Short mmCIF file of C-alpha atoms and ligand atoms in Angstrom, two decimals:
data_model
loop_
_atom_site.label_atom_id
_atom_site.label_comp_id
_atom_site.label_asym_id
_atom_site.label_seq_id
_atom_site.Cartn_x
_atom_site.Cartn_y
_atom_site.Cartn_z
CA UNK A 1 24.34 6.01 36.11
CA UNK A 2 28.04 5.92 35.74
CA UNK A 3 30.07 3.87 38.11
CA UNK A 4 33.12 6.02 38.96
CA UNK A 5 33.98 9.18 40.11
CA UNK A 6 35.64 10.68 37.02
CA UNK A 7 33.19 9.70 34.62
CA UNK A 8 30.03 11.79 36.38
CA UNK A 9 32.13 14.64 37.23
CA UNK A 10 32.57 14.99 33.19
CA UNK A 11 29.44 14.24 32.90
CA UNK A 12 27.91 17.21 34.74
CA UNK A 13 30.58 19.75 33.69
CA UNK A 14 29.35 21.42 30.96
CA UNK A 15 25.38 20.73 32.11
CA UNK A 16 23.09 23.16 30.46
CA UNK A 17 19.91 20.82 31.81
CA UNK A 18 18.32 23.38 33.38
CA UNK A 19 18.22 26.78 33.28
CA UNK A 20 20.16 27.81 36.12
CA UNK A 21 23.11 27.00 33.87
CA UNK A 22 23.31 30.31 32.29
CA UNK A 23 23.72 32.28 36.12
CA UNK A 24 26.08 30.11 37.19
CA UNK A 25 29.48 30.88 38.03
CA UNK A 26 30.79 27.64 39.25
CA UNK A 27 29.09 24.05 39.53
CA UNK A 28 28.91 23.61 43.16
CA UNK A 29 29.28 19.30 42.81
CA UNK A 30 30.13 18.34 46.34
CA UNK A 31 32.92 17.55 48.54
CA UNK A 32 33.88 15.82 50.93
CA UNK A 33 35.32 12.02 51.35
CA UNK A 34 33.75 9.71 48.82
CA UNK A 35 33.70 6.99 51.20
CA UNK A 36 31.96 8.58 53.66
CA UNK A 37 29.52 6.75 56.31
CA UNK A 38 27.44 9.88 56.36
CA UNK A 39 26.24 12.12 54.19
CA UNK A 40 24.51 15.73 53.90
CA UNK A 41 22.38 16.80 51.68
CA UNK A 42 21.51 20.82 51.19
CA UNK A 43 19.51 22.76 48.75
CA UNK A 44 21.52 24.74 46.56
CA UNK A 45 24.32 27.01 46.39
CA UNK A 46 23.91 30.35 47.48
CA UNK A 47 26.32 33.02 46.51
CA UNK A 48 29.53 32.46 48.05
CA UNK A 49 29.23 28.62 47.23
CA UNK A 50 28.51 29.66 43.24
CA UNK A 51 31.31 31.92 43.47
CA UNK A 52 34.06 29.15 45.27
CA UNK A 53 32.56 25.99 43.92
CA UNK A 54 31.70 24.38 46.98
CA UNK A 55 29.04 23.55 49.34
CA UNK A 56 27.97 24.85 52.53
CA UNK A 57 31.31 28.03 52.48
CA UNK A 58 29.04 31.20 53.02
CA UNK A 59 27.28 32.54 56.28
CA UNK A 60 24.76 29.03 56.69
CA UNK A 61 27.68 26.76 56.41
CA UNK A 62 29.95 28.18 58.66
CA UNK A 63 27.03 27.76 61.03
CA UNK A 64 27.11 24.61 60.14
CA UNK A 65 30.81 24.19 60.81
CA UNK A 66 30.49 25.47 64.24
CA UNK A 67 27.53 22.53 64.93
CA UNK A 68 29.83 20.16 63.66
CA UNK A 69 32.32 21.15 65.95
CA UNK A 70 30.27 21.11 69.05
CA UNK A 71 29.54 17.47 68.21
CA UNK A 72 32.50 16.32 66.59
CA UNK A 73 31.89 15.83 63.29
CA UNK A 74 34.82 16.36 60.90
CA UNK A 75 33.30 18.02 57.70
CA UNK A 76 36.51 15.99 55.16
CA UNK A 77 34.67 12.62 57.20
CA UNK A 78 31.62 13.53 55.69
CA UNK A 79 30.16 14.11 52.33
CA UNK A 80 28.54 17.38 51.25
CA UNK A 81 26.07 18.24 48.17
CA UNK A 82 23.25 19.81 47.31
CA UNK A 83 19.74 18.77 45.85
CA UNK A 84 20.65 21.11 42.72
CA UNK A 85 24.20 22.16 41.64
CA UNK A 86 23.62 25.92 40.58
CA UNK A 87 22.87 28.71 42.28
CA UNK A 88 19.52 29.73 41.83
CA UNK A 89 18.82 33.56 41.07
CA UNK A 90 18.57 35.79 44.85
CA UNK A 91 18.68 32.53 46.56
CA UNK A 92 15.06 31.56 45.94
CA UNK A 93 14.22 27.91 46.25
CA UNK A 94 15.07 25.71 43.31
CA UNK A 95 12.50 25.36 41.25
CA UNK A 96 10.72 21.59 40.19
CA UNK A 97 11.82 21.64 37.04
CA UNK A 98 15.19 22.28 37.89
CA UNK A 99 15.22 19.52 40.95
CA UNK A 100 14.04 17.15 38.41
CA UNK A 101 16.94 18.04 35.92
CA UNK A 102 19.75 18.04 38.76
CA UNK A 103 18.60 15.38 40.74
CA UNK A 104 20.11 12.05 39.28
CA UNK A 105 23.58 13.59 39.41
CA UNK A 106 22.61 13.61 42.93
CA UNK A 107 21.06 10.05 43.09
CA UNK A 108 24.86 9.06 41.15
CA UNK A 109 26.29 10.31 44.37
CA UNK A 110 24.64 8.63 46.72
CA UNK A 111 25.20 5.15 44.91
CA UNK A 112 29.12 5.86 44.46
CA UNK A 113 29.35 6.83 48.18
CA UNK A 114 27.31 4.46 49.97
CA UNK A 115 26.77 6.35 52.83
CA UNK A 116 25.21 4.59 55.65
CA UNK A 117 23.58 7.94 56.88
CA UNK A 118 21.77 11.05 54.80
CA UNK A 119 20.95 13.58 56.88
CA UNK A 120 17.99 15.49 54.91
CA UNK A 121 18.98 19.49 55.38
CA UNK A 122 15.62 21.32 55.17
CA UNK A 123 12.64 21.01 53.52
CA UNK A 124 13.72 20.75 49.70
CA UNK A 125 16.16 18.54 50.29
CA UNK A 126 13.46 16.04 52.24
CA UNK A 127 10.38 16.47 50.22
CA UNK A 128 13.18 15.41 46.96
CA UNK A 129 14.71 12.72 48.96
CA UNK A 130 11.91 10.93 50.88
CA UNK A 131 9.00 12.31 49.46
CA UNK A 132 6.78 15.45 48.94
CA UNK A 133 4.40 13.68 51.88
CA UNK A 134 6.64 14.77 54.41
CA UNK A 135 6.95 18.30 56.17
CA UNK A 136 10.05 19.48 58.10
CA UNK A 137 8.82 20.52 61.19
CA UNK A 138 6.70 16.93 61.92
CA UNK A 139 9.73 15.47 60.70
CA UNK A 140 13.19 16.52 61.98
CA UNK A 141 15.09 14.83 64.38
CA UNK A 142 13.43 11.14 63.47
CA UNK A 143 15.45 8.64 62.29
CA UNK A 144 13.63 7.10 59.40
CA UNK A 145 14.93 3.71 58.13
CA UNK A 146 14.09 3.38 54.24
CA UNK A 147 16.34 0.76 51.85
CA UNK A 148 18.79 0.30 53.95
CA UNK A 149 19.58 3.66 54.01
CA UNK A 150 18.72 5.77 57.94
CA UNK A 151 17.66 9.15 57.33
CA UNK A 152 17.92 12.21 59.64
CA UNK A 153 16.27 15.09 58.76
CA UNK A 154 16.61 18.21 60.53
CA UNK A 155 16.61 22.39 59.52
CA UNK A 156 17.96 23.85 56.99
CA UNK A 157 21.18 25.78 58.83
CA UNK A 158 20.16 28.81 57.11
CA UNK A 159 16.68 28.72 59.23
CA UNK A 160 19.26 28.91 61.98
CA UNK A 161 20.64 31.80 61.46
CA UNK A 162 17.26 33.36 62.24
CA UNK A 163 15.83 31.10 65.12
CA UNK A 164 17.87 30.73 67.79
CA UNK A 165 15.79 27.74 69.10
CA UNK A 166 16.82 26.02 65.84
CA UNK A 167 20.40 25.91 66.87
CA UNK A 168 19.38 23.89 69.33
CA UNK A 169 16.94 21.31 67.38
CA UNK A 170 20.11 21.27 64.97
CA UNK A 171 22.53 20.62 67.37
CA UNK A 172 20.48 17.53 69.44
CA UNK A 173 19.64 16.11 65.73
CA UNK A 174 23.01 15.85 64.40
CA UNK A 175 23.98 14.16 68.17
CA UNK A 176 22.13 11.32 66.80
CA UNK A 177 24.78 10.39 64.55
CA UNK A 178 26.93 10.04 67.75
CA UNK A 179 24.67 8.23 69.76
CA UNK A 180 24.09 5.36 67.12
CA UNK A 181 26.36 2.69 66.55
CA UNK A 182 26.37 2.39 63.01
N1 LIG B 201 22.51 26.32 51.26
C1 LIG B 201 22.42 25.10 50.70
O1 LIG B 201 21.39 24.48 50.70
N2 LIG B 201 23.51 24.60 50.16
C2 LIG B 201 24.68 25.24 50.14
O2 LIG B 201 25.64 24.69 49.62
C3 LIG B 201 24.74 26.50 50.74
C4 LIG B 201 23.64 27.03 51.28
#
């Protein structure tokens, strides 16, 4: 694990670990502020974010945008990555092999942030984070307390984009953050 900023950035920029490495336009790290009390944590990039570097930029993340708006969450407040950091091929789900590879560039994240919140976006990003034991529909909008870390998961905001109901779900889960003191 490397204990500042500039040191795993170099560390992941030439990453051939996996083999979504040789698709990849652009290493989609993370942004956001690197101090933040909460953070989100996605699946992978899909196009647009592989072609601008960053998370959460293309149709799903605007949608996300808009959510954040409704409740007030300021997306430079928060901090944004992704279970793994290149696109996978026709946006199919990231494979194990390649979660496994990605994932302690990920874990390096967390522990330079700190964040006092994760909120778990989708399935992939839960079953890496908390454990393959847990599904995203039984799961979603419960605030799950594990070393010292709360978790919140809720959908993926690309499931929202075809379920309206979802919207909603997304919208009450993220109101959490709001109504806890942390
Ligand atoms: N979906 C994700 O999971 N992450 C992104 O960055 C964009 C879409």
């Amino acid at each position: 694990m490397y204990e500042t900023w500039e040191e795993l950035e170099k560390s992941i920029e030439n990453c051939n670990k996996c083999k979504l490495c040789k698709m990849r336009q652009n290493i989609v790290f993370g942004v956001g502020n690197k101090n933040a009390e909460v953070m989100f944590i996605g699946e992978g990039p899909g196009a647009d974010e592989d072609r601008l570097g960053e998370p959460f930029v293309g149709k799903a993340g605007k949608l996300m945008d808009m959510a954040f708006d409704v409740v007030g969450i300021k997306r430079e407040e928060v901090y944004i990555a992704n279970i793994v950091k290149c696109r996978p091929p026709n946006n199919r789900n990231p494979e194990e092999d390649e979660c496994e590879a990605c994932l302690d560039y990920l874990r390096n994240q967390v522990l330079l942030v700190k964040p006092k919140i994760i909120v778990l976006l989708g399935s992939v990003a839960l079953k890496h984070i908390l454990g393959k034991e847990y599904g995203i529909t039984s799961s979603r909008g419960k605030v799950i307390e594990k070393k010292g870390i709360t978790y919140i998961p809720t959908w993926h905001p690309a499931a929202l984009l075809r379920d309206e109901n979802k919207k909603i779900d997304f919208i009450r889960d993220l109101k959490i953050l709001q109504s806890k003191d942390f």
